[in-house]
Amino acid sequence: QLQLQESGPGLVKPSETLSLTCTVSGGSISSSSYYWGWIRQPPGKGLEWIGTIYYSGNTYYNPSLQSRVTISVDTSKNQFSLKLSSVTAADTAVYYCARVIHSVTTDWFDPWGLGTLVTISA
Amino acid sequence: SYELTQPPSVSVSPGQTASITCSGDKLGDKYACWYQQKPGQSPVLVIYQDYKRPSGIPERFSGSNSGNTATLTISGTQAMDEADYYCQAWDSSTVVFGGGTNLTVL
């Protein structure tokens, strides 16, 4: 059964870079059938897509975050990572990673990791 | 940018049918999917490609999508179905989520 686990600092200072890693177990991140994505959820609010990556390194990002986001993949470690630069308090959220089922007309996310809370504060 | 609109809350009595709507411009021309999120838990996919159910999702969950509205229907709603529900679609290589609907079973 595929499992995803987010990891990284729970506290980041304003203006610094948030860095998270998602470790995939029970399946290969190099599968040609799937993409891999990041989604976040501010406390008490809704879901926001951050971006998606293929094992080849092909990426696409939320236009509202694109200037600050980098998603990368490490197939040797079966991991993919998120970097979000110049963070502010508005970036405080639970960050989820998920497997993406991608087609030319749609994406959906299944399954999701447990999520990790990242707080932006001095 | 594309937007999806959901009612903030829906209430239903146990055993009755709950309908949660998701509206967007020509949403019926796109695929919609739905996630269930219980407090303190990660979202779980309950419907994809408008009406398909992943394995393990009860048959009481169904979906439809036409015109400008996608609908998640829960037949014979149970107390365990009380949760937040989010619709999601894909537009111009961008993933879009609705704002979420809190379903109360009372």
CSV table of C-alpha atoms in Angstrom, one decimal:
chain,number,residue,atom,x,y,z
A,1,GLN,CA,0.0,0.0,0.0
A,2,LEU,CA,1.4,3.3,-1.0
A,3,GLN,CA,2.3,5.7,1.8
A,4,LEU,CA,3.6,9.3,1.7
A,5,GLN,CA,5.3,11.0,4.6
A,6,GLU,CA,6.1,14.7,4.8
A,7,SER,CA,9.2,15.9,6.8
A,8,GLY,CA,10.9,19.1,7.6
A,9,PRO,CA,11.1,22.0,10.1
A,10,GLY,CA,7.9,22.9,11.8
A,11,LEU,CA,9.0,26.5,12.4
A,12,VAL,CA,10.5,28.9,9.8
A,13,LYS,CA,11.4,32.5,10.2
A,14,PRO,CA,9.8,35.2,8.0
A,15,SER,CA,11.7,35.9,4.8
A,16,GLU,CA,13.4,32.6,4.9
A,17,THR,CA,12.9,29.5,2.7
A,18,LEU,CA,10.5,26.7,3.7
A,19,SER,CA,11.9,23.3,2.8
A,20,LEU,CA,9.9,20.0,3.0
A,21,THR,CA,10.5,16.5,1.7
A,22,CYS,CA,8.0,13.8,0.9
A,23,THR,CA,9.1,10.2,1.2
A,24,VAL,CA,7.2,7.7,-0.8
A,25,SER,CA,7.0,4.1,0.4
A,26,GLY,CA,5.2,1.0,-1.0
A,27,GLY,CA,5.7,2.2,-4.6
A,28,SER,CA,8.2,3.8,-6.9
A,29,ILE,CA,8.3,7.5,-7.5
A,30,SER,CA,9.6,6.6,-11.0
A,31,SER,CA,6.4,5.0,-12.0
A,32,SER,CA,5.4,6.3,-15.4
A,33,SER,CA,1.7,6.2,-14.3
A,34,TYR,CA,1.8,8.9,-11.7
A,35,TYR,CA,2.9,12.4,-10.9
A,36,TRP,CA,3.5,13.8,-7.4
A,37,GLY,CA,2.1,17.0,-5.8
A,38,TRP,CA,2.1,19.4,-2.9
A,39,ILE,CA,-1.1,21.0,-1.4
A,40,ARG,CA,-1.4,23.2,1.7
A,41,GLN,CA,-4.2,24.1,4.1
A,42,PRO,CA,-3.9,27.2,6.4
A,43,PRO,CA,-5.4,26.6,9.9
A,44,GLY,CA,-9.2,26.5,9.7
A,45,LYS,CA,-9.2,27.2,6.0
A,46,GLY,CA,-9.5,25.4,2.7
A,47,LEU,CA,-7.1,23.5,0.4
A,48,GLU,CA,-4.6,25.2,-2.0
A,49,TRP,CA,-2.7,23.4,-4.6
A,50,ILE,CA,1.0,24.4,-4.7
A,51,GLY,CA,2.5,22.4,-7.6
A,52,THR,CA,3.1,19.0,-9.2
A,53,ILE,CA,6.1,17.1,-10.5
A,54,TYR,CA,6.8,14.1,-12.7
A,55,TYR,CA,9.7,11.8,-12.0
A,56,SER,CA,11.5,13.2,-15.1
A,57,GLY,CA,11.5,16.6,-13.4
A,58,ASN,CA,8.7,18.2,-15.4
A,59,THR,CA,6.8,20.6,-13.1
A,60,TYR,CA,3.8,22.8,-13.1
A,61,TYR,CA,2.9,25.3,-10.4
A,62,ASN,CA,0.1,27.4,-9.0
A,63,PRO,CA,0.4,30.7,-10.8
A,64,SER,CA,-0.1,32.6,-7.5
A,65,LEU,CA,2.9,30.9,-6.0
A,66,GLN,CA,5.1,30.2,-9.0
A,67,SER,CA,7.6,33.0,-8.4
A,68,ARG,CA,8.5,31.5,-5.0
A,69,VAL,CA,8.1,27.7,-5.5
A,70,THR,CA,10.5,25.0,-6.5
A,71,ILE,CA,9.6,21.3,-6.6
A,72,SER,CA,12.2,18.7,-7.3
A,73,VAL,CA,12.5,15.0,-7.3
A,74,ASP,CA,15.2,12.5,-6.1
A,75,THR,CA,14.4,9.2,-7.6
A,76,SER,CA,17.4,7.5,-5.9
A,77,LYS,CA,15.7,8.2,-2.5
A,78,ASN,CA,12.1,7.9,-3.7
A,79,GLN,CA,11.5,11.4,-2.5
A,80,PHE,CA,10.3,14.7,-3.8
A,81,SER,CA,10.8,18.1,-2.2
A,82,LEU,CA,9.2,21.5,-1.9
A,83,LYS,CA,11.0,24.9,-1.4
A,84,LEU,CA,9.0,28.0,-0.8
A,85,SER,CA,11.0,31.2,-0.6
A,86,SER,CA,10.4,34.6,1.1
A,87,VAL,CA,7.8,33.2,3.4
A,88,THR,CA,5.4,35.3,5.5
A,89,ALA,CA,2.9,34.5,8.2
A,90,ALA,CA,0.4,33.8,5.3
A,91,ASP,CA,2.4,30.7,4.5
A,92,THR,CA,1.6,29.1,7.8
A,93,ALA,CA,-0.3,25.9,7.0
A,94,VAL,CA,-0.4,22.2,7.1
A,95,TYR,CA,1.5,21.0,4.0
A,96,TYR,CA,0.4,17.8,2.4
A,97,CYS,CA,2.1,15.7,-0.3
A,98,ALA,CA,0.1,13.4,-2.5
A,99,ARG,CA,0.3,11.1,-5.5
A,100,VAL,CA,-1.3,12.6,-8.6
A,101,ILE,CA,-3.2,10.8,-11.2
A,102,HIS,CA,-2.6,13.0,-14.2
A,103,SER,CA,-4.2,13.0,-17.6
A,104,VAL,CA,-4.4,15.6,-20.4
A,105,THR,CA,-7.8,16.8,-19.1
A,106,THR,CA,-7.6,16.5,-15.3
A,107,ASP,CA,-5.6,15.7,-12.2
A,108,TRP,CA,-6.6,14.2,-8.9
A,109,PHE,CA,-4.8,13.4,-5.7
A,110,ASP,CA,-4.8,9.9,-4.1
A,111,PRO,CA,-3.5,9.1,-1.5
A,112,TRP,CA,-2.4,11.9,0.6
A,113,GLY,CA,0.3,12.1,3.3
A,114,LEU,CA,-0.6,12.8,6.9
A,115,GLY,CA,0.5,16.4,6.5
A,116,THR,CA,3.0,18.6,8.5
A,117,LEU,CA,2.3,21.9,10.1
A,118,VAL,CA,4.7,24.6,9.2
A,119,THR,CA,4.5,27.8,11.2
A,120,ILE,CA,6.1,31.0,10.0
A,121,SER,CA,7.2,33.1,13.0
A,122,ALA,CA,10.2,34.9,14.3
B,1,SER,CA,-8.3,32.5,-12.8
B,2,TYR,CA,-10.8,29.7,-12.5
B,3,GLU,CA,-13.0,29.5,-9.4
B,4,LEU,CA,-15.1,26.9,-7.8
B,5,THR,CA,-17.9,27.9,-5.4
B,6,GLN,CA,-19.3,25.6,-2.7
B,7,PRO,CA,-21.9,26.4,0.0
B,8,PRO,CA,-20.1,26.8,3.4
B,9,SER,CA,-22.4,24.4,5.1
B,10,VAL,CA,-25.0,21.7,4.5
B,11,SER,CA,-27.1,19.9,7.1
B,12,VAL,CA,-28.8,16.5,6.8
B,13,SER,CA,-30.7,14.1,9.0
B,14,PRO,CA,-29.3,10.6,9.5
B,15,GLY,CA,-30.6,8.3,6.8
B,16,GLN,CA,-31.5,11.1,4.4
B,17,THR,CA,-29.8,12.2,1.2
B,18,ALA,CA,-27.2,15.0,1.3
B,19,SER,CA,-26.3,17.0,-1.8
B,20,ILE,CA,-23.3,19.2,-1.9
B,21,THR,CA,-22.9,21.5,-5.0
B,22,CYS,CA,-19.8,22.9,-6.6
B,23,SER,CA,-20.2,25.7,-9.2
B,24,GLY,CA,-17.8,26.9,-11.8
B,25,ASP,CA,-18.0,28.4,-15.3
B,26,LYS,CA,-18.7,25.5,-17.7
B,27,LEU,CA,-17.6,23.1,-15.1
B,28,GLY,CA,-19.6,20.3,-16.9
B,29,ASP,CA,-17.0,20.6,-19.7
B,30,LYS,CA,-14.3,19.6,-17.2
B,31,TYR,CA,-13.8,16.7,-14.8
B,32,ALA,CA,-14.7,17.2,-11.1
B,33,CYS,CA,-13.6,15.2,-8.1
B,34,TRP,CA,-14.4,15.3,-4.4
B,35,TYR,CA,-12.5,14.8,-1.2
B,36,GLN,CA,-13.7,14.1,2.3
B,37,GLN,CA,-11.7,15.6,5.2
B,38,LYS,CA,-12.6,14.7,8.8
B,39,PRO,CA,-11.2,16.9,11.7
B,40,GLY,CA,-7.5,16.4,12.2
B,41,GLN,CA,-7.2,14.0,9.2
B,42,SER,CA,-5.9,14.2,5.6
B,43,PRO,CA,-8.3,14.5,2.7
B,44,VAL,CA,-9.6,11.3,1.2
B,45,LEU,CA,-10.7,11.0,-2.4
B,46,VAL,CA,-14.3,9.9,-2.6
B,47,ILE,CA,-15.2,10.7,-6.3
B,48,TYR,CA,-13.1,11.2,-9.3
B,49,GLN,CA,-13.8,12.0,-13.0
B,50,ASP,CA,-17.3,13.3,-12.0
B,51,TYR,CA,-18.8,10.0,-10.8
B,52,LYS,CA,-16.3,7.3,-10.3
B,53,ARG,CA,-15.7,5.8,-6.8
B,54,PRO,CA,-12.2,4.7,-5.7
B,55,SER,CA,-12.1,1.2,-4.2
B,56,GLY,CA,-13.2,1.2,-0.6
B,57,ILE,CA,-15.6,4.2,-0.9
B,58,PRO,CA,-19.1,3.2,0.0
B,59,GLU,CA,-21.7,3.1,-2.7
B,60,ARG,CA,-23.8,5.7,-0.9
B,61,PHE,CA,-21.3,8.3,-2.4
B,62,SER,CA,-22.1,9.3,-5.9
B,63,GLY,CA,-21.3,12.3,-8.2
B,64,SER,CA,-22.6,14.1,-11.2
B,65,ASN,CA,-21.5,17.0,-13.3
B,66,SER,CA,-23.4,19.0,-15.9
B,67,GLY,CA,-23.6,22.6,-17.0
B,68,ASN,CA,-22.0,24.8,-14.4
B,69,THR,CA,-22.5,22.5,-11.4
B,70,ALA,CA,-21.0,19.3,-10.0
B,71,THR,CA,-22.9,17.6,-7.2
B,72,LEU,CA,-21.8,15.1,-4.6
B,73,THR,CA,-24.7,13.1,-3.3
B,74,ILE,CA,-24.6,11.0,-0.2
B,75,SER,CA,-27.5,8.6,0.1
B,76,GLY,CA,-28.6,7.2,3.5
B,77,THR,CA,-26.2,9.6,5.2
B,78,GLN,CA,-24.5,8.3,8.3
B,79,ALA,CA,-23.0,10.1,11.3
B,80,MET,CA,-19.6,9.0,10.1
B,81,ASP,CA,-20.1,11.1,7.0
B,82,GLU,CA,-19.9,14.3,9.0
B,83,ALA,CA,-16.9,16.1,7.5
B,84,ASP,CA,-15.7,18.8,5.3
B,85,TYR,CA,-16.0,18.1,1.5
B,86,TYR,CA,-13.9,19.8,-1.2
B,87,CYS,CA,-14.5,19.7,-4.9
B,88,GLN,CA,-11.6,20.0,-7.3
B,89,ALA,CA,-11.2,20.6,-11.0
B,90,TRP,CA,-8.4,21.2,-13.5
B,91,ASP,CA,-8.2,24.2,-15.8
B,92,SER,CA,-5.4,25.2,-18.1
B,93,SER,CA,-2.8,23.1,-16.3
B,94,THR,CA,-3.9,24.5,-12.9
B,95,VAL,CA,-5.5,22.6,-10.1
B,96,VAL,CA,-8.4,24.4,-8.5
B,97,PHE,CA,-10.2,23.5,-5.2
B,98,GLY,CA,-13.5,24.8,-4.0
B,99,GLY,CA,-13.7,26.5,-0.7
B,100,GLY,CA,-15.2,23.5,1.1
B,101,THR,CA,-18.5,22.5,2.6
B,102,ASN,CA,-19.0,21.4,6.1
B,103,LEU,CA,-21.6,18.6,6.3
B,104,THR,CA,-23.4,18.3,9.5
B,105,VAL,CA,-25.4,15.2,10.3
B,106,LEU,CA,-28.1,15.9,12.9
